[in-house]
């Protein structure tokens, strides 16, 4: 696939980025595409390796390597290199319903597993994917394709995040009538509200939703199943119900003073920022302008909070991370094609460095106390340093507080980005379904069906907080299972 000697002739060249001090003036996407000639050169670096790990989606030492969707990367890279854009698009869409999303927000496990990256730099698979799908939209290949035959079966999908959209898209293509219920005022779930505009502009989500509506998918927004709509009514109206409501129960920080005003969960904060930008009247907006902001959590969501707070004009931003600072390069204990446990400086941290002159991340640190003023507003936090020591009995690394390491830091806003504990309780109670030990929705062994007949689950509410690509994968898989359950067979892939 690609040019046989491309990886030897061309160096990896990624999309250019608008400089940090310039891009923080707005919330727009900031990557600049290569020319067509340069993009085809990058596609030519795909080296026709004998075993394309890029599309494997396997777990190595508990970490995914390669695309969970099993995208046929060598095939669409070859077609892109040759200039056969329609063929490249066809191969890409065979396994991925939403390349316009994944090519913007996915951490690219395909590139982590690229064989070219073993001794050199990997192929720009993610950016190649973006070039292909945007070509498709620009040239009319992504226009609505309405199913010619309807089966007469009705399916309800609860939640319109990537998993819900994927299963709705698949089942609608099959000819079933699909209605998607979304508690927010706009479809998209995590894609619309949990991911900032600078990573995924909301016009991109709306563009795809519009196509799905034209193809026959119905979206009922402002409908919170389990509260506004009873589960028994849903089960009576529809042949099958699929729960794709995400893992939106955030992990809290239990420390003295937690009740202070000014402490928010990260996704609530990001949602408010997005709704404010969209002009939604129900926006619960938190403005960080002129405030000292502390972000608790070092993951992607924490980084998104850093970038958003800087765009709002925060006085200062720091990001607390419990884990030790990762190495700059792979250790021998972390070989290819495992996910590289190395230091990554994302866009938000880049912007913080440009604005404040230093990396906002403080490693091996956590919050001990929150202090408030006489009006109950947060004014400062007390942090402590952590050390990781091996338990002599279990052999596991345990976190220990370093005595005498307390530091008082100014903070009017704290954003908790410490992950999620599972799906919403009221949805599980509404359908009278069981949950796992991790409070996710329980499904039968090797199945997406829950403990209640006719009710299925997929995505983060089933597997726990994960990547957008895993959510899309599960959406496609549950669609296959529901289709077979209804029709006795399935031709979905």
Short mmCIF file of C-alpha atoms in Angstrom, two decimals:
data_model
loop_
_atom_site.label_atom_id
_atom_site.label_comp_id
_atom_site.label_asym_id
_atom_site.label_seq_id
_atom_site.Cartn_x
_atom_site.Cartn_y
_atom_site.Cartn_z
CA UNK A 1 0.00 0.00 0.00
CA UNK A 2 1.26 3.48 -0.76
CA UNK A 3 4.61 4.06 -2.46
CA UNK A 4 7.04 1.22 -1.79
CA UNK A 5 9.88 3.63 -0.98
CA UNK A 6 7.79 6.53 0.33
CA UNK A 7 8.85 6.11 3.95
CA UNK A 8 12.49 6.41 2.88
CA UNK A 9 11.95 9.40 0.56
CA UNK A 10 9.73 11.60 2.72
CA UNK A 11 9.89 12.74 6.32
CA UNK A 12 6.73 12.95 8.38
CA UNK A 13 5.15 16.39 8.02
CA UNK A 14 2.08 17.17 10.09
CA UNK A 15 -0.48 19.92 9.68
CA UNK A 16 0.74 23.33 10.74
CA UNK A 17 -0.77 24.95 13.84
CA UNK A 18 -1.72 28.55 14.44
CA UNK A 19 0.72 29.81 17.14
CA UNK A 20 -0.64 29.61 20.72
CA UNK A 21 -0.76 33.36 21.40
CA UNK A 22 -2.77 33.87 18.22
CA UNK A 23 -5.20 30.96 18.49
CA UNK A 24 -6.26 31.72 22.07
CA UNK A 25 -8.04 34.82 20.76
CA UNK A 26 -10.92 32.61 19.65
CA UNK A 27 -12.38 29.11 20.02
CA UNK A 28 -11.83 28.01 16.41
CA UNK A 29 -9.97 24.92 15.25
CA UNK A 30 -6.33 25.84 14.73
CA UNK A 31 -4.81 23.17 12.47
CA UNK A 32 -3.96 24.19 8.89
CA UNK A 33 -4.19 21.44 6.22
CA UNK A 34 -1.36 20.54 3.87
CA UNK A 35 -1.65 21.01 0.12
CA UNK A 36 -3.00 18.06 -1.89
CA UNK A 37 0.49 17.22 -3.17
CA UNK A 38 1.96 17.26 0.35
CA UNK A 39 -0.90 15.16 1.71
CA UNK A 40 -0.44 12.51 -0.97
CA UNK A 41 3.28 12.44 -0.17
CA UNK A 42 2.42 11.75 3.47
CA UNK A 43 0.07 8.94 2.42
CA UNK A 44 2.88 7.44 0.34
CA UNK A 45 4.88 6.81 3.53
CA UNK A 46 2.56 3.90 4.36
CA UNK A 47 5.07 1.09 3.85
CA UNK A 48 2.99 -1.99 2.92
CA UNK A 49 4.10 -3.79 6.07
CA UNK A 50 3.29 -7.49 6.26
CA UNK A 51 1.24 -7.17 9.46
CA UNK A 52 -0.60 -3.82 9.66
CA UNK A 53 -0.73 -3.28 13.41
CA UNK A 54 -2.37 0.10 12.71
CA UNK A 55 -5.74 -1.60 12.14
CA UNK A 56 -5.44 -4.29 14.82
CA UNK A 57 -7.10 -2.62 17.83
CA UNK A 58 -5.37 -5.11 20.15
CA UNK A 59 -4.58 -4.72 23.81
CA UNK A 60 -0.91 -4.84 24.75
CA UNK A 61 -0.22 -4.79 28.48
CA UNK A 62 -3.73 -3.49 29.05
CA UNK A 63 -3.45 -0.61 26.56
CA UNK A 64 -5.00 -0.41 23.11
CA UNK A 65 -2.68 -0.33 20.12
CA UNK A 66 -4.09 0.08 16.64
CA UNK A 67 -7.56 1.24 15.67
CA UNK A 68 -10.43 -0.32 17.68
CA UNK A 69 -12.65 0.21 14.63
CA UNK A 70 -10.17 -1.80 12.52
CA UNK A 71 -10.00 1.01 9.99
CA UNK A 72 -8.24 -0.22 6.87
CA UNK A 73 -5.47 2.35 7.08
CA UNK A 74 -3.09 0.85 4.48
CA UNK A 75 -5.90 0.67 1.93
CA UNK A 76 -7.14 4.23 2.27
CA UNK A 77 -3.56 5.52 2.44
CA UNK A 78 -2.81 3.75 -0.86
CA UNK A 79 -5.90 5.19 -2.52
CA UNK A 80 -5.10 8.67 -1.18
CA UNK A 81 -1.53 8.45 -2.49
CA UNK A 82 -2.81 7.44 -5.93
CA UNK A 83 -5.38 10.24 -5.93
CA UNK A 84 -8.41 7.93 -5.85
CA UNK A 85 -10.30 9.95 -3.26
CA UNK A 86 -13.67 8.30 -3.81
CA UNK A 87 -12.12 4.88 -3.27
CA UNK A 88 -10.24 6.07 -0.20
CA UNK A 89 -13.52 7.42 1.21
CA UNK A 90 -15.29 4.14 0.50
CA UNK A 91 -12.68 2.14 2.42
CA UNK A 92 -12.70 4.61 5.31
CA UNK A 93 -16.50 4.62 5.69
CA UNK A 94 -16.68 0.85 5.60
CA UNK A 95 -15.56 0.67 9.23
CA UNK A 96 -16.02 4.21 10.57
CA UNK A 97 -19.32 6.13 10.56
CA UNK A 98 -17.72 9.40 11.66
CA UNK A 99 -14.20 10.05 10.36
CA UNK A 100 -14.96 13.77 10.70
CA UNK A 101 -15.02 13.26 14.48
CA UNK A 102 -12.25 10.72 14.99
CA UNK A 103 -9.84 12.58 12.72
CA UNK A 104 -10.14 15.54 15.08
CA UNK A 105 -10.45 14.12 18.61
CA UNK A 106 -9.01 10.60 18.57
CA UNK A 107 -5.56 10.14 20.20
CA UNK A 108 -4.66 8.01 17.16
CA UNK A 109 -3.77 4.54 18.50
CA UNK A 110 -3.40 3.66 14.81
CA UNK A 111 -0.31 5.87 14.61
CA UNK A 112 1.03 4.46 17.87
CA UNK A 113 0.99 1.00 16.24
CA UNK A 114 2.30 2.11 12.82
CA UNK A 115 5.22 -0.15 11.85
CA UNK A 116 6.97 2.83 10.32
CA UNK A 117 7.09 4.30 13.82
CA UNK A 118 9.18 1.42 15.16
CA UNK A 119 12.44 2.95 13.89
CA UNK A 120 11.20 6.22 12.40
CA UNK A 121 8.14 8.48 12.71
CA UNK A 122 4.70 7.03 12.06
CA UNK A 123 2.47 7.79 9.06
CA UNK A 124 0.10 10.76 9.48
CA UNK A 125 -2.90 8.41 9.47
CA UNK A 126 -5.20 10.70 11.46
CA UNK A 127 -4.60 13.73 9.25
CA UNK A 128 -4.89 11.61 6.10
CA UNK A 129 -8.27 10.44 7.37
CA UNK A 130 -9.37 14.03 7.88
CA UNK A 131 -8.31 15.00 4.35
CA UNK A 132 -10.34 12.11 2.90
CA UNK A 133 -13.59 12.81 4.78
CA UNK A 134 -13.45 16.56 4.15
CA UNK A 135 -12.92 15.85 0.44
CA UNK A 136 -16.04 13.68 0.62
CA UNK A 137 -18.14 16.50 2.06
CA UNK A 138 -16.72 19.08 -0.33
CA UNK A 139 -17.54 16.95 -3.40
CA UNK A 140 -21.01 15.73 -2.48
CA UNK A 141 -20.11 12.15 -1.51
CA UNK A 142 -21.53 12.63 1.98
CA UNK A 143 -24.96 13.84 0.93
CA UNK A 144 -27.96 12.03 2.44
CA UNK A 145 -28.70 8.53 1.16
CA UNK A 146 -32.23 7.61 2.22
CA UNK A 147 -32.90 3.85 2.63
CA UNK A 148 -35.11 2.58 -0.20
CA UNK A 149 -36.86 -0.03 1.97
CA UNK A 150 -38.17 0.21 5.54
CA UNK A 151 -38.56 -2.84 7.78
CA UNK A 152 -41.39 -1.50 9.90
CA UNK A 153 -39.35 -1.98 13.07
CA UNK A 154 -39.00 0.91 15.53
CA UNK A 155 -35.93 1.41 17.71
CA UNK A 156 -35.29 3.95 20.48
CA UNK A 157 -31.74 5.08 21.17
CA UNK A 158 -31.24 6.86 24.50
CA UNK A 159 -28.31 9.26 24.22
CA UNK A 160 -26.82 10.93 21.16
CA UNK A 161 -23.11 10.68 21.85
CA UNK A 162 -20.76 8.85 19.47
CA UNK A 163 -22.09 5.42 20.42
CA UNK A 164 -25.74 6.44 20.08
CA UNK A 165 -25.14 8.18 16.77
CA UNK A 166 -23.22 5.19 15.40
CA UNK A 167 -25.88 2.60 16.23
CA UNK A 168 -28.64 4.94 15.00
CA UNK A 169 -26.78 5.49 11.74
CA UNK A 170 -26.24 1.77 11.20
CA UNK A 171 -29.80 0.72 12.04
CA UNK A 172 -31.29 3.47 9.90
CA UNK A 173 -29.18 2.35 6.94
CA UNK A 174 -30.60 -1.14 7.50
CA UNK A 175 -34.10 0.25 7.07
CA UNK A 176 -35.32 0.39 10.67
CA UNK A 177 -37.05 3.52 11.98
CA UNK A 178 -34.78 5.05 14.63
CA UNK A 179 -35.60 7.73 17.20
CA UNK A 180 -32.77 9.19 19.27
CA UNK A 181 -33.61 10.72 22.66
CA UNK A 182 -31.26 13.40 23.99
CA UNK A 183 -31.70 15.23 27.31
CA UNK A 184 -29.81 18.32 26.13
CA UNK A 185 -31.20 20.85 23.66
CA UNK A 186 -28.90 19.70 20.83
CA UNK A 187 -27.81 16.25 19.61
CA UNK A 188 -24.21 15.10 19.92
CA UNK A 189 -23.70 14.30 23.59
CA UNK A 190 -20.01 14.34 24.45
CA UNK A 191 -19.17 15.47 20.91
CA UNK A 192 -21.37 18.55 21.23
CA UNK A 193 -20.81 19.53 24.86
CA UNK A 194 -17.86 17.66 26.38
CA UNK A 195 -15.24 18.43 23.73
CA UNK A 196 -14.28 22.11 23.25
CA UNK A 197 -14.87 23.94 20.02
CA UNK A 198 -11.15 24.31 19.26
CA UNK A 199 -10.85 20.51 19.04
CA UNK A 200 -14.18 19.89 17.33
CA UNK A 201 -16.15 22.81 15.97
CA UNK A 202 -19.86 22.25 16.59
CA UNK A 203 -20.73 22.94 12.96
CA UNK A 204 -18.98 19.64 12.18
CA UNK A 205 -21.33 17.76 14.54
CA UNK A 206 -24.38 19.63 13.25
CA UNK A 207 -23.38 18.86 9.66
CA UNK A 208 -23.48 15.11 10.29
CA UNK A 209 -26.66 15.25 12.38
CA UNK A 210 -28.38 17.13 9.55
CA UNK A 211 -27.42 14.39 7.09
CA UNK A 212 -28.74 11.71 9.46
CA UNK A 213 -32.02 13.59 9.83
CA UNK A 214 -32.35 13.81 6.05
CA UNK A 215 -31.77 10.06 5.91
CA UNK A 216 -34.66 9.46 8.29
CA UNK A 217 -33.25 9.43 11.85
CA UNK A 218 -35.50 11.34 14.26
CA UNK A 219 -33.94 13.32 17.12
CA UNK A 220 -36.04 14.24 20.15
CA UNK A 221 -34.01 16.72 22.20
CA UNK A 222 -34.84 18.01 25.65
CA UNK A 223 -36.20 14.55 26.54
CA UNK A 224 -34.59 12.99 29.59
CA UNK A 225 -35.52 9.32 29.59
CA UNK A 226 -36.15 8.13 33.13
CA UNK A 227 -37.38 11.59 34.17
CA UNK A 228 -39.39 13.23 31.37
CA UNK A 229 -40.28 9.94 29.70
CA UNK A 230 -41.14 6.73 31.51
CA UNK A 231 -39.32 3.57 30.52
CA UNK A 232 -42.57 1.61 30.24
CA UNK A 233 -43.85 4.07 27.62
CA UNK A 234 -40.64 3.70 25.63
CA UNK A 235 -40.81 -0.10 25.77
CA UNK A 236 -44.43 0.01 24.65
CA UNK A 237 -43.81 2.33 21.69
CA UNK A 238 -40.61 0.75 20.37
CA UNK A 239 -39.57 -2.78 19.43
CA UNK A 240 -36.15 -2.39 21.04
CA UNK A 241 -34.46 0.18 23.29
CA UNK A 242 -30.71 0.87 23.22
CA UNK A 243 -29.08 2.76 26.09
CA UNK A 244 -26.07 4.81 25.00
CA UNK A 245 -26.25 7.44 27.73
CA UNK A 246 -22.54 7.61 28.55
CA UNK A 247 -20.62 7.46 31.82
CA UNK A 248 -21.51 10.89 33.09
CA UNK A 249 -21.26 10.34 36.85
CA UNK A 250 -18.09 12.33 37.73
CA UNK A 251 -15.54 11.30 40.34
CA UNK A 252 -15.48 13.87 43.13
CA UNK A 253 -12.69 15.18 45.36
CA UNK A 254 -13.55 14.63 49.02
CA UNK A 255 -11.63 17.23 51.00
CA UNK A 256 -12.55 19.71 53.74
CA UNK A 257 -14.17 22.82 52.28
CA UNK A 258 -15.56 21.02 49.22
CA UNK A 259 -18.84 22.94 49.64
CA UNK A 260 -17.17 26.25 48.74
CA UNK A 261 -18.63 28.17 45.81
CA UNK A 262 -16.37 28.04 42.78
CA UNK A 263 -15.71 24.30 42.58
CA UNK A 264 -17.09 22.62 39.46
CA UNK A 265 -16.87 19.33 37.62
CA UNK A 266 -14.86 19.71 34.41
CA UNK A 267 -17.51 18.49 31.97
CA UNK A 268 -20.12 20.80 33.53
CA UNK A 269 -17.71 23.69 33.04
CA UNK A 270 -16.91 22.71 29.43
CA UNK A 271 -20.60 22.22 28.69
CA UNK A 272 -21.38 25.70 29.99
CA UNK A 273 -18.62 27.23 27.85
CA UNK A 274 -19.93 25.48 24.72
CA UNK A 275 -23.56 26.41 25.40
CA UNK A 276 -22.51 30.02 25.96
CA UNK A 277 -20.69 30.04 22.60
CA UNK A 278 -23.76 28.53 20.91
CA UNK A 279 -26.03 31.12 22.51
CA UNK A 280 -28.13 28.55 24.38
CA UNK A 281 -30.41 30.13 26.98
CA UNK A 282 -29.94 27.25 29.44
CA UNK A 283 -26.18 27.78 29.65
CA UNK A 284 -24.84 27.45 33.22
CA UNK A 285 -21.82 29.54 32.34
CA UNK A 286 -18.69 29.90 34.48
CA UNK A 287 -16.36 32.70 33.45
CA UNK A 288 -12.70 32.32 34.44
CA UNK A 289 -11.72 35.83 33.36
CA UNK A 290 -9.35 37.38 35.90
CA UNK A 291 -9.54 34.30 38.15
CA UNK A 292 -6.87 31.96 39.50
CA UNK A 293 -7.89 28.56 38.11
CA UNK A 294 -6.82 25.14 39.37
CA UNK A 295 -7.56 22.07 37.27
CA UNK A 296 -7.46 18.76 39.12
CA UNK A 297 -6.61 15.97 36.69
CA UNK A 298 -3.96 15.54 34.03
CA UNK A 299 -5.93 13.85 31.25
CA UNK A 300 -7.47 15.16 28.04
CA UNK A 301 -10.43 16.72 29.85
CA UNK A 302 -8.09 18.55 32.21
CA UNK A 303 -6.13 19.85 29.24
CA UNK A 304 -9.37 21.04 27.62
CA UNK A 305 -10.16 22.98 30.80
CA UNK A 306 -6.74 24.62 30.68
CA UNK A 307 -7.27 25.72 27.07
CA UNK A 308 -10.78 27.00 27.76
CA UNK A 309 -9.79 28.96 30.88
CA UNK A 310 -6.93 30.62 29.02
CA UNK A 311 -9.29 31.70 26.24
CA UNK A 312 -11.57 33.22 28.86
CA UNK A 313 -8.67 35.29 30.18
CA UNK A 314 -7.81 33.50 33.42
CA UNK A 315 -5.28 35.26 35.65
CA UNK A 316 -3.40 32.00 36.24
CA UNK A 317 -3.93 28.31 35.47
CA UNK A 318 -2.28 25.31 37.09
CA UNK A 319 -3.05 21.63 36.57
CA UNK A 320 -2.57 19.11 39.37
CA UNK A 321 -1.56 15.57 38.49
CA UNK A 322 -1.29 12.78 41.07
CA UNK A 323 0.99 10.61 38.93
CA UNK A 324 4.76 11.13 38.45
CA UNK A 325 6.00 13.04 35.42
CA UNK A 326 6.33 10.60 32.48
CA UNK A 327 9.66 10.11 30.70
CA UNK A 328 10.36 12.01 27.49
CA UNK A 329 11.17 8.81 25.58
CA UNK A 330 9.95 5.22 25.82
CA UNK A 331 11.47 3.04 28.51
CA UNK A 332 12.64 -0.48 27.71
CA UNK A 333 9.70 -1.74 29.75
CA UNK A 334 7.31 0.06 27.36
CA UNK A 335 8.25 -1.23 23.88
CA UNK A 336 6.48 -0.69 20.55
CA UNK A 337 3.62 -1.36 19.76
CA UNK A 338 2.41 -0.65 23.30
CA UNK A 339 0.86 2.73 23.97
CA UNK A 340 3.85 5.04 24.68
CA UNK A 341 3.90 6.17 28.32
CA UNK A 342 5.79 9.33 27.51
CA UNK A 343 5.37 13.02 28.24
CA UNK A 344 2.80 14.65 25.99
CA UNK A 345 2.37 18.41 25.93
CA UNK A 346 -1.08 19.03 24.49
CA UNK A 347 -2.52 22.22 23.04
CA UNK A 348 -3.78 23.60 26.38
CA UNK A 349 -0.42 23.12 28.06
CA UNK A 350 1.33 24.68 25.04
CA UNK A 351 -0.90 27.72 25.40
CA UNK A 352 -0.29 27.96 29.14
CA UNK A 353 3.47 27.89 28.52
CA UNK A 354 3.10 30.66 25.92
CA UNK A 355 0.92 32.84 28.17
CA UNK A 356 2.42 32.23 31.63
CA UNK A 357 5.94 31.13 30.73
CA UNK A 358 5.84 27.68 32.32
CA UNK A 359 4.16 24.30 32.10
CA UNK A 360 0.94 24.40 34.14
CA UNK A 361 1.28 20.79 35.32
CA UNK A 362 2.38 20.03 38.85
CA UNK A 363 3.04 16.32 39.27
CA UNK A 364 2.65 14.06 42.30
CA UNK A 365 0.37 16.58 43.97
CA UNK A 366 -3.23 16.64 45.19
CA UNK A 367 -5.61 18.89 47.12
CA UNK A 368 -5.75 18.54 50.89
CA UNK A 369 -8.18 21.38 51.71
CA UNK A 370 -10.36 24.04 50.10
CA UNK A 371 -10.51 27.42 51.86
CA UNK A 372 -13.40 29.86 51.44
CA UNK A 373 -13.99 33.47 52.37
CA UNK A 374 -16.72 34.87 54.64
CA UNK A 375 -19.25 34.69 51.78
CA UNK A 376 -18.56 31.03 51.10
CA UNK A 377 -16.58 31.66 47.92
CA UNK A 378 -13.41 29.69 47.22
CA UNK A 379 -10.28 31.76 47.83
CA UNK A 380 -7.42 29.25 48.03
CA UNK A 381 -6.48 25.61 48.23
CA UNK A 382 -3.93 23.66 50.22
CA UNK A 383 -1.97 21.08 48.23
CA UNK A 384 0.31 18.27 49.38
CA UNK A 385 3.04 16.39 47.57
CA UNK A 386 2.72 12.66 46.98
CA UNK A 387 5.20 9.82 46.80
CA UNK A 388 4.58 6.44 45.24
CA UNK A 389 5.99 3.54 47.24
CA UNK A 390 5.77 -0.20 46.75
CA UNK A 391 3.74 -2.09 49.34
CA UNK A 392 6.02 -4.86 50.66
CA UNK A 393 3.07 -7.22 51.11
CA UNK A 394 1.17 -6.79 47.82
CA UNK A 395 3.95 -5.45 45.61
CA UNK A 396 1.60 -2.70 44.39
CA UNK A 397 2.54 0.95 44.22
CA UNK A 398 0.70 3.00 46.81
CA UNK A 399 0.30 6.74 47.17
CA UNK A 400 1.70 8.34 50.31
CA UNK A 401 1.39 11.97 51.42
CA UNK A 402 4.75 13.68 52.00
CA UNK A 403 4.71 15.16 55.47
CA UNK A 404 5.34 18.87 55.71
CA UNK A 405 4.73 19.45 51.99
CA UNK A 406 1.61 21.61 52.35
CA UNK A 407 1.41 24.65 50.06
CA UNK A 408 -1.28 27.33 49.97
CA UNK A 409 -2.25 28.38 46.45
CA UNK A 410 -4.67 31.09 45.34
CA UNK A 411 -7.76 29.74 43.61
CA UNK A 412 -11.16 31.25 42.88
CA UNK A 413 -12.12 28.44 40.50
CA UNK A 414 -11.36 24.72 40.78
CA UNK A 415 -12.27 22.35 37.95
CA UNK A 416 -12.39 18.66 38.85
CA UNK A 417 -11.32 16.48 35.92
CA UNK A 418 -10.73 13.25 37.83
CA UNK A 419 -12.64 10.90 35.55
CA UNK A 420 -16.02 9.20 35.86
CA UNK A 421 -17.48 6.47 38.03
CA UNK A 422 -20.13 5.09 35.67
CA UNK A 423 -23.55 5.70 34.19
CA UNK A 424 -26.40 7.68 35.74
CA UNK A 425 -28.29 5.76 38.44
CA UNK A 426 -31.75 7.02 37.49
CA UNK A 427 -31.55 5.48 34.01
CA UNK A 428 -30.64 2.07 35.41
CA UNK A 429 -33.42 2.31 37.98
CA UNK A 430 -35.95 3.41 35.38
CA UNK A 431 -35.39 0.26 33.32
CA UNK A 432 -34.79 -1.97 36.35
CA UNK A 433 -31.48 -3.25 35.02
CA UNK A 434 -28.44 -4.50 36.89
CA UNK A 435 -25.08 -2.78 37.11
CA UNK A 436 -21.50 -3.99 37.30
CA UNK A 437 -19.12 -3.55 40.22
CA UNK A 438 -17.93 -0.36 38.53
CA UNK A 439 -21.54 0.92 38.33
CA UNK A 440 -21.73 0.52 34.56
CA UNK A 441 -24.76 -1.07 32.93
CA UNK A 442 -24.47 -4.84 33.06
CA UNK A 443 -25.00 -6.84 29.88
CA UNK A 444 -25.22 -10.56 29.30
CA UNK A 445 -22.03 -12.49 28.55
CA UNK A 446 -20.79 -11.85 25.01
CA UNK A 447 -23.84 -9.71 24.37
CA UNK A 448 -24.99 -6.09 24.43
CA UNK A 449 -28.39 -7.00 25.86
CA UNK A 450 -29.00 -5.94 29.44
CA UNK A 451 -30.61 -8.01 32.16
CA UNK A 452 -33.98 -6.70 30.90
CA UNK A 453 -35.28 -8.35 27.73
CA UNK A 454 -35.38 -6.02 24.75
CA UNK A 455 -33.13 -3.38 26.32
CA UNK A 456 -29.54 -3.13 25.07
CA UNK A 457 -26.59 -0.97 26.09
CA UNK A 458 -23.38 0.21 24.42
CA UNK A 459 -20.61 2.76 24.76
CA UNK A 460 -19.32 4.34 27.95
CA UNK A 461 -22.42 3.42 29.97
CA UNK A 462 -21.51 -0.22 29.34
CA UNK A 463 -17.69 -0.26 29.21
CA UNK A 464 -16.88 2.80 31.30
CA UNK A 465 -15.18 6.03 30.28
CA UNK A 466 -13.23 5.42 27.09
CA UNK A 467 -12.26 6.74 23.66
CA UNK A 468 -14.63 8.02 20.99
CA UNK A 469 -13.47 5.21 18.67
CA UNK A 470 -14.47 2.58 21.25
CA UNK A 471 -17.87 4.23 21.56
CA UNK A 472 -18.37 4.12 17.79
CA UNK A 473 -17.24 0.50 17.73
CA UNK A 474 -19.73 -0.47 20.41
CA UNK A 475 -22.47 1.45 18.64
CA UNK A 476 -21.83 -0.55 15.49
CA UNK A 477 -21.70 -3.83 17.38
CA UNK A 478 -24.95 -3.28 19.27
CA UNK A 479 -26.61 -2.33 15.98
CA UNK A 480 -25.61 -5.70 14.55
CA UNK A 481 -26.97 -7.54 17.56
CA UNK A 482 -30.27 -5.64 17.62
CA UNK A 483 -30.71 -6.09 13.87
CA UNK A 484 -30.17 -9.84 14.16
CA UNK A 485 -32.51 -10.00 17.15
CA UNK A 486 -35.26 -8.28 15.16
CA UNK A 487 -34.76 -9.83 11.74
CA UNK A 488 -33.20 -13.23 12.46
CA UNK A 489 -30.05 -12.30 10.55
CA UNK A 490 -27.94 -9.23 9.87
CA UNK A 491 -25.93 -7.89 6.96
CA UNK A 492 -24.38 -5.07 9.00
CA UNK A 493 -20.60 -5.14 9.47
#
